[in-house]
Amino acid sequence: MKIYLVGGAVRDYLLKINVKDKDWVVVGSDIKSMLKLGFKLVGKDFPVFLHPKTHEEYALARTEHKYGHGYKGFKYHATPTISLKEDLLRRDLTINAIAQDNLGNFYDPYNGLQDIKNRILKHVSSSFKEDPLRVLRVARFAAKLNYLNFKIHDKTLKLMKIMSNSGELSYLKPERIWKETYNALQSKHPQIYFKILKECNALSIILPEINKLYGIPAPLKWHPEIDTGIHTMLTLKIISQLTKNASTRFAALCHDIGKGLTPKELLPRHPGHGIAGIPLIKKLCKRLKIPNNIKKLAILAAKIHDIIHDIYNQKPEDILNIYNIIDAWRKPERVKQIALISEADARGRLTLELIEYKQGKYFINMYKFISKLNIKNIINNINLKGIDINKTIQNKRLKLLKCFLKSKY
């Protein structure tokens, strides 16, 4: 029995990226032998075990045969005779098909080391096309490793297009689509993920609401890039420079989603696109089973982002209502999230990437000023009960808001 470190741990070590999880492959063993050694079997689709002490994953070397649709349509073959080379052959990319033994020696039958040096994302073999999830995975790796100048090999991108056009992506489970998308949103350049999916014809299948934004015009005066799809990617690029929070990034991705519903006779204007986008966001989140807190923020961003641009001209009552709508008193983090999304929207335009967005800071500072109100004193007032307490709180918040506005003029 021989054990090798494989996959992402080897790749990230070679790229000097912090290794979070380690996966191991076991050659020359079987299920009974692993169980005797104290390993716990946890794999449902193939023999994967947890180490009795480290709890890291150990998988028996295996080959796979596709028999159905989707990423689960495989039968595996795992025996002590399966070689390391055979096991590595079934992996997606050459940079993920490198193994390392306990002495530090690398086993690289598919030239992954050279592709790491050349910064190339390249499929290991033609069996790549058997797993539709790999289209999303490669797009995610492109986003994750973009800062290291990794590019997808032309032949791999061509294969991804073939896979997208085959209809196989429609068999992917929503949870897997969201998992890959969420992980991509956590990368340094998440916009690359969506751009790659667009390029290989997968975006129209995975996220048709976002795909539909491409080709939708916007007024040249406000949007030098004109195309709403391009604007959305620029917005995602900017928000990713402002925050690492994936929920905020997703909300920024969806902020203009309603523009895809604008009647042609109204173009390039998009009156009411924020409200129009809410049903689309709900539909998207339901389909991909996106967590409710992420969905809620995306809905709020679509509804409010444009109002923040015009915050200086809003009435005190309307500004207070914004804080109430986003439930800022119980979820204060949303104030900054909305401010950053509006900033990303304003700067996510060609030639305007470096503008100073004062409205966001204004919106945040106003909230901080109002938050000085001592709510406990009001609640503990024995002369106030029920609805009177809420009215008193709202009136005092409004008074503070007006004081803030006066101090700025």
Coordinates of C-alpha atoms in Angstrom, one line a residue:
M1 CA 0.0 0.0 0.0
K2 CA 1.3 3.4 -1.0
I3 CA -0.2 6.8 0.0
Y4 CA 0.2 10.0 -2.0
L5 CA -0.9 13.6 -1.4
V6 CA -2.9 14.7 -4.5
G7 CA -5.0 17.5 -6.1
G8 CA -5.4 21.0 -4.7
A9 CA -3.0 20.6 -1.8
V10 CA -0.1 19.8 -4.2
R11 CA -1.2 22.5 -6.6
D12 CA -1.5 25.2 -4.0
Y13 CA 1.8 24.2 -2.3
L14 CA 3.6 24.6 -5.7
L15 CA 1.9 28.0 -6.2
K16 CA 2.8 29.1 -2.7
I17 CA -0.9 29.4 -1.8
N18 CA -2.0 28.5 1.8
V19 CA -3.0 24.9 1.8
K20 CA -6.3 24.5 3.7
D21 CA -7.4 20.9 3.0
K22 CA -5.3 17.8 2.2
D23 CA -6.6 14.9 0.1
W24 CA -4.8 11.6 -0.2
V25 CA -5.0 8.7 -2.6
V26 CA -4.2 5.1 -1.5
V27 CA -2.7 2.7 -4.1
G28 CA -2.7 -1.0 -3.6
S29 CA -5.4 -1.3 -0.9
D30 CA -9.1 -2.2 -0.6
I31 CA -12.0 -1.3 1.7
K32 CA -11.4 -4.1 4.1
S33 CA -7.8 -3.3 4.6
M34 CA -8.6 0.4 5.2
L35 CA -11.2 -0.4 7.8
K36 CA -8.8 -2.7 9.6
L37 CA -6.3 0.2 9.9
G38 CA -9.0 2.2 11.6
F39 CA -10.1 4.4 8.7
K40 CA -13.8 5.3 8.6
L41 CA -15.7 4.8 5.4
V42 CA -17.7 8.0 4.4
G43 CA -17.9 7.9 0.6
K44 CA -21.3 7.1 -0.8
D45 CA -20.4 7.2 -4.5
F46 CA -16.9 5.8 -4.2
P47 CA -14.6 4.6 -1.4
V48 CA -13.5 7.6 0.6
F49 CA -12.3 7.3 4.2
L50 CA -11.4 9.6 7.1
H51 CA -8.1 9.1 8.8
P52 CA -8.6 8.0 12.4
K53 CA -6.5 10.8 13.9
T54 CA -6.2 13.6 11.3
H55 CA -9.7 13.2 9.9
E56 CA -8.3 14.0 6.5
E57 CA -9.8 12.3 3.4
Y58 CA -8.2 9.2 1.9
A59 CA -9.6 7.7 -1.3
L60 CA -8.8 4.4 -2.9
A61 CA -7.2 4.8 -6.3
R62 CA -10.0 4.3 -8.9
T63 CA -11.1 4.5 -12.5
E64 CA -14.5 5.8 -13.5
H65 CA -17.0 4.9 -16.3
K66 CA -19.8 7.2 -17.3
Y67 CA -23.2 5.6 -17.8
G68 CA -25.7 8.4 -17.3
H69 CA -26.2 12.1 -17.2
G70 CA -24.8 14.8 -14.9
Y71 CA -21.8 14.6 -12.6
K72 CA -23.2 11.6 -10.7
G73 CA -23.7 9.4 -13.7
F74 CA -20.5 7.4 -13.1
K75 CA -19.6 3.9 -12.0
Y76 CA -16.3 3.5 -10.3
H77 CA -13.8 0.6 -10.3
A78 CA -11.4 0.5 -7.2
T79 CA -9.1 -2.4 -6.7
P80 CA -5.5 -2.8 -5.4
T81 CA -4.4 -3.1 -9.0
I82 CA -5.4 0.4 -10.0
S83 CA -2.2 2.4 -10.5
L84 CA -1.5 6.0 -9.5
K85 CA -1.3 7.0 -13.2
E86 CA -4.7 5.6 -13.9
D87 CA -6.2 7.4 -10.9
L88 CA -4.7 10.7 -11.9
L89 CA -6.0 10.3 -15.5
R90 CA -9.6 10.7 -14.3
R91 CA -8.9 14.2 -12.8
D92 CA -10.0 17.4 -14.4
L93 CA -6.9 19.6 -14.9
T94 CA -3.3 18.7 -15.3
I95 CA -2.4 21.1 -12.4
N96 CA -4.7 19.0 -10.2
A97 CA -3.2 15.7 -11.4
I98 CA 0.1 15.9 -9.6
A99 CA 0.9 13.6 -6.7
Q100 CA 3.5 13.7 -4.0
D101 CA 4.9 10.9 -1.9
N102 CA 6.0 11.0 1.7
L103 CA 9.6 11.7 0.7
G104 CA 8.5 14.9 -1.2
N105 CA 8.9 13.4 -4.7
F106 CA 6.4 14.5 -7.3
Y107 CA 4.6 12.2 -9.7
D108 CA 3.5 14.1 -12.8
P109 CA 2.4 11.8 -15.7
Y110 CA 0.4 14.5 -17.4
N111 CA 2.8 17.5 -17.3
G112 CA 1.0 19.5 -14.6
L113 CA 4.3 20.9 -13.3
Q114 CA 5.0 22.4 -16.8
D115 CA 1.4 23.8 -17.0
I116 CA 1.9 25.4 -13.6
K117 CA 5.1 27.0 -14.8
N118 CA 3.3 28.2 -18.0
R119 CA 0.2 29.3 -16.1
I120 CA -2.1 27.1 -18.2
L121 CA -5.4 25.5 -17.2
K122 CA -5.6 22.4 -19.4
H123 CA -7.7 19.2 -19.2
V124 CA -6.0 15.9 -18.5
S125 CA -7.8 13.8 -21.1
S126 CA -10.9 13.7 -23.3
S127 CA -12.8 12.1 -20.4
F128 CA -13.0 15.7 -19.1
K129 CA -16.2 16.2 -21.1
E130 CA -18.0 13.4 -19.2
D131 CA -18.5 15.6 -16.1
P132 CA -20.5 18.8 -16.7
L133 CA -19.6 20.2 -13.3
R134 CA -16.0 20.7 -14.7
V135 CA -17.2 23.6 -16.8
L136 CA -18.0 25.5 -13.7
R137 CA -14.9 24.2 -11.9
V138 CA -12.5 25.4 -14.6
A139 CA -14.3 28.8 -14.7
R140 CA -13.8 29.0 -10.9
F141 CA -10.2 28.1 -11.1
A142 CA -9.8 30.8 -13.8
A143 CA -11.2 33.3 -11.3
K144 CA -9.2 32.0 -8.4
L145 CA -5.9 31.9 -10.2
N146 CA -6.4 35.0 -12.4
Y147 CA -4.1 37.1 -10.2
L148 CA -1.3 34.6 -11.1
N149 CA -2.1 35.1 -14.8
F150 CA -3.5 31.6 -15.4
K151 CA -5.4 31.2 -18.7
I152 CA -7.6 28.4 -20.0
H153 CA -6.0 26.4 -22.8
D154 CA -7.8 26.9 -26.1
K155 CA -8.6 23.2 -26.5
T156 CA -10.0 23.1 -23.0
L157 CA -12.2 26.1 -23.6
K158 CA -13.4 24.5 -26.9
L159 CA -14.3 21.3 -24.9
M160 CA -16.2 23.4 -22.4
K161 CA -18.2 24.9 -25.2
I162 CA -19.0 21.5 -26.6
M163 CA -20.2 20.4 -23.1
S164 CA -22.3 23.5 -22.7
N165 CA -24.0 23.0 -26.0
S166 CA -24.6 19.3 -25.3
G167 CA -27.3 19.9 -22.7
E168 CA -25.4 18.1 -20.0
L169 CA -25.3 21.2 -17.8
S170 CA -29.0 21.0 -17.3
Y171 CA -28.5 17.8 -15.2
L172 CA -26.4 19.6 -12.6
K173 CA -28.0 19.8 -9.2
P174 CA -28.8 23.4 -8.0
E175 CA -26.7 22.9 -4.8
R176 CA -23.6 22.1 -6.8
I177 CA -24.1 25.1 -9.1
W178 CA -24.5 27.4 -6.2
K179 CA -21.5 25.8 -4.4
E180 CA -19.2 26.5 -7.3
T181 CA -20.7 30.0 -7.8
Y182 CA -20.3 30.9 -4.1
N183 CA -16.7 29.7 -4.1
A184 CA -16.1 31.8 -7.2
L185 CA -17.6 34.8 -5.5
Q186 CA -15.0 34.4 -2.8
S187 CA -12.1 34.5 -5.2
K188 CA -10.1 37.6 -5.9
H189 CA -11.6 38.1 -9.4
P190 CA -15.1 36.6 -9.4
Q191 CA -16.1 38.4 -12.6
I192 CA -13.7 36.1 -14.5
Y193 CA -15.9 33.1 -13.5
F194 CA -19.0 34.7 -15.1
K195 CA -17.1 35.9 -18.2
I196 CA -15.7 32.4 -18.8
L197 CA -19.2 30.9 -18.4
K198 CA -20.5 33.5 -20.9
E199 CA -17.6 32.7 -23.3
C200 CA -18.3 28.9 -23.3
N201 CA -22.1 29.3 -23.6
A202 CA -22.8 28.1 -20.1
L203 CA -24.0 31.3 -18.5
S204 CA -27.4 31.1 -20.4
I205 CA -28.0 27.7 -18.8
I206 CA -26.6 28.3 -15.3
L207 CA -27.7 32.0 -14.8
P208 CA -30.0 33.0 -17.6
E209 CA -31.0 36.2 -15.7
I210 CA -27.4 37.5 -15.8
N211 CA -26.8 36.3 -19.3
K212 CA -29.8 38.2 -20.6
L213 CA -28.2 41.5 -19.5
Y214 CA -25.6 41.3 -22.3
G215 CA -26.7 43.3 -25.3
I216 CA -29.2 45.4 -23.2
P217 CA -28.2 49.1 -23.9
A218 CA -28.0 51.8 -21.2
P219 CA -27.8 55.6 -21.7
L220 CA -24.3 56.6 -22.9
K221 CA -24.4 59.6 -20.6
W222 CA -24.4 57.4 -17.5
H223 CA -22.9 54.3 -18.9
P224 CA -20.0 54.8 -21.3
E225 CA -19.7 51.0 -21.6
I226 CA -23.4 51.0 -22.9
D227 CA -23.9 47.2 -22.5
T228 CA -25.6 46.2 -19.2
G229 CA -23.8 42.9 -19.1
I230 CA -20.4 44.6 -19.3
H231 CA -21.5 47.1 -16.6
T232 CA -22.5 44.2 -14.4
M233 CA -19.1 42.6 -14.7
L234 CA -17.4 45.9 -14.0
T235 CA -19.6 46.4 -10.9
L236 CA -18.6 42.9 -9.7
K237 CA -15.0 43.8 -10.3
I238 CA -15.2 46.9 -8.2
I239 CA -17.2 45.4 -5.4
S240 CA -14.6 42.7 -5.1
Q241 CA -12.0 45.4 -4.5
L242 CA -14.1 46.9 -1.8
T243 CA -15.1 43.8 0.2
K244 CA -14.4 40.1 0.4
N245 CA -18.0 39.3 1.6
A246 CA -19.5 36.9 -0.9
S247 CA -23.1 38.0 0.0
T248 CA -22.4 41.6 -0.9
R249 CA -20.7 40.6 -4.1
F250 CA -23.7 38.5 -5.1
A251 CA -26.1 41.4 -4.4
A252 CA -23.9 43.6 -6.6
L253 CA -24.1 41.0 -9.3
C254 CA -27.9 41.1 -9.2
H255 CA -28.3 44.9 -8.7
D256 CA -29.4 45.6 -12.3
I257 CA -31.0 42.3 -13.1
G258 CA -34.4 44.0 -13.8
K259 CA -33.0 45.8 -16.8
G260 CA -33.4 42.5 -18.7
L261 CA -37.1 43.1 -18.5
T262 CA -37.2 46.6 -19.9
P263 CA -39.6 46.9 -22.9
K264 CA -37.7 47.7 -26.1
E265 CA -39.7 51.0 -26.6
L266 CA -38.2 52.4 -23.4
L267 CA -34.6 51.5 -24.1
P268 CA -31.9 52.7 -23.4
R269 CA -33.7 54.0 -20.3
H270 CA -34.8 51.6 -17.5
P271 CA -37.4 53.2 -15.3
G272 CA -38.3 51.1 -12.3
H273 CA -35.7 48.4 -13.1
G274 CA -34.9 48.0 -9.4
I275 CA -38.4 46.9 -8.4
A276 CA -38.8 44.9 -11.6
G277 CA -35.7 42.8 -10.7
I278 CA -37.0 41.6 -7.4
P279 CA -39.1 38.7 -8.9
L280 CA -36.1 37.6 -11.0
I281 CA -33.9 37.6 -7.9
K282 CA -36.5 35.5 -6.0
K283 CA -36.8 33.1 -8.9
L284 CA -33.0 32.7 -9.3
C285 CA -32.5 32.2 -5.5
K286 CA -35.3 29.6 -5.4
R287 CA -33.9 27.7 -8.3
L288 CA -30.3 27.5 -7.0
K289 CA -31.5 27.2 -3.3
I290 CA -29.5 30.2 -2.3
P291 CA -29.6 31.0 1.5
N292 CA -32.4 33.4 2.5
N293 CA -30.0 36.1 4.0
I294 CA -28.1 36.3 0.7
K295 CA -31.4 36.6 -1.3
K296 CA -32.7 39.3 1.1
L297 CA -29.6 41.5 0.6
A298 CA -29.8 41.1 -3.2
I299 CA -33.4 42.2 -3.2
L300 CA -32.6 45.2 -1.0
A301 CA -29.7 46.2 -3.2
A302 CA -31.9 46.1 -6.3
K303 CA -34.5 48.2 -4.7
I304 CA -32.3 50.8 -3.1
H305 CA -28.9 51.2 -4.9
D306 CA -30.1 54.0 -7.2
I307 CA -31.6 56.0 -4.3
I308 CA -28.2 56.2 -2.6
H309 CA -26.8 57.9 -5.7
D310 CA -29.3 60.7 -5.1
I311 CA -29.0 60.7 -1.3
Y312 CA -28.2 64.4 -1.1
N313 CA -31.7 65.2 -2.6
Q314 CA -33.7 62.8 -0.5
K315 CA -36.1 64.1 2.2
P316 CA -35.3 63.2 5.8
E317 CA -38.4 61.0 6.1
D318 CA -37.4 59.1 3.0
I319 CA -33.8 58.5 4.2
L320 CA -35.1 57.2 7.5
N321 CA -37.4 54.9 5.6
I322 CA -34.4 53.4 3.8
Y323 CA -32.8 52.5 7.1
N324 CA -36.1 51.0 8.2
I325 CA -36.5 49.0 4.9
I326 CA -33.0 47.4 5.2
D327 CA -33.7 46.7 8.9
A328 CA -30.5 48.7 9.8
W329 CA -31.3 48.8 13.5
R330 CA -31.1 45.0 13.9
K331 CA -28.7 44.4 11.0
P332 CA -26.3 47.4 11.0
E333 CA -23.9 45.6 8.6
R334 CA -26.4 46.2 5.8
V335 CA -25.8 49.9 5.8
K336 CA -22.2 49.5 4.7
Q337 CA -23.1 46.6 2.3
I338 CA -25.7 48.8 0.5
A339 CA -23.3 51.8 0.5
L340 CA -20.6 49.6 -1.1
I341 CA -22.9 48.1 -3.7
S342 CA -24.0 51.6 -4.7
E343 CA -20.4 52.7 -4.9
A344 CA -19.6 49.6 -7.1
D345 CA -22.5 50.5 -9.3
A346 CA -21.3 54.1 -9.7
R347 CA -17.7 53.1 -10.4
G348 CA -18.5 50.0 -12.5
R349 CA -18.5 52.0 -15.7
L350 CA -15.8 52.6 -18.3
T351 CA -13.7 55.6 -17.5
L352 CA -15.4 56.1 -14.1
E353 CA -13.7 53.3 -12.1
L354 CA -11.6 55.8 -10.0
I355 CA -14.3 58.4 -9.1
E356 CA -14.8 59.3 -5.5
Y357 CA -18.2 58.1 -4.3
K358 CA -19.1 60.4 -1.4
Q359 CA -22.7 59.3 -1.2
G360 CA -21.8 56.0 0.3
K361 CA -19.8 57.6 3.2
Y362 CA -22.6 60.1 3.7
F363 CA -25.1 57.3 4.0
I364 CA -22.9 55.5 6.5
N365 CA -22.1 58.5 8.6
M366 CA -25.7 59.6 8.8
Y367 CA -26.6 56.2 10.2
K368 CA -23.8 56.4 12.8
F369 CA -25.1 59.8 13.9
I370 CA -28.7 58.5 14.3
S371 CA -27.5 55.4 16.1
K372 CA -26.4 57.5 19.0
L373 CA -30.1 57.5 20.2
N374 CA -30.4 55.6 23.5
I375 CA -33.2 53.1 22.7
K376 CA -33.2 51.6 26.2
N377 CA -34.2 54.9 27.9
I378 CA -37.2 55.1 25.6
I379 CA -38.2 51.5 26.2
N380 CA -37.9 51.9 29.9
N381 CA -40.1 54.9 30.0
I382 CA -43.1 53.8 32.0
N383 CA -45.4 56.4 30.3
L384 CA -44.9 54.7 26.9
K385 CA -46.4 51.4 25.8
G386 CA -46.6 49.4 22.6
I387 CA -47.0 51.4 19.5
D388 CA -46.2 54.6 21.3
I389 CA -42.7 53.4 21.9
N390 CA -42.1 52.8 18.2
K391 CA -43.5 56.2 17.3
T392 CA -41.3 57.9 19.8
I393 CA -38.2 56.1 18.5
Q394 CA -39.0 57.0 14.9
N395 CA -39.6 60.6 15.8
K396 CA -36.4 60.9 17.7
R397 CA -34.5 59.3 14.9
L398 CA -36.0 61.7 12.5
K399 CA -35.1 64.6 14.7
L400 CA -31.5 63.4 14.8
L401 CA -31.4 62.9 11.1
K402 CA -32.6 66.5 10.5
C403 CA -29.9 67.7 12.9
F404 CA -27.3 65.8 10.9
L405 CA -28.6 67.3 7.6
K406 CA -28.6 70.8 9.0
S407 CA -25.0 70.4 10.1
K408 CA -23.9 69.6 6.6
Y409 CA -25.4 72.7 4.9

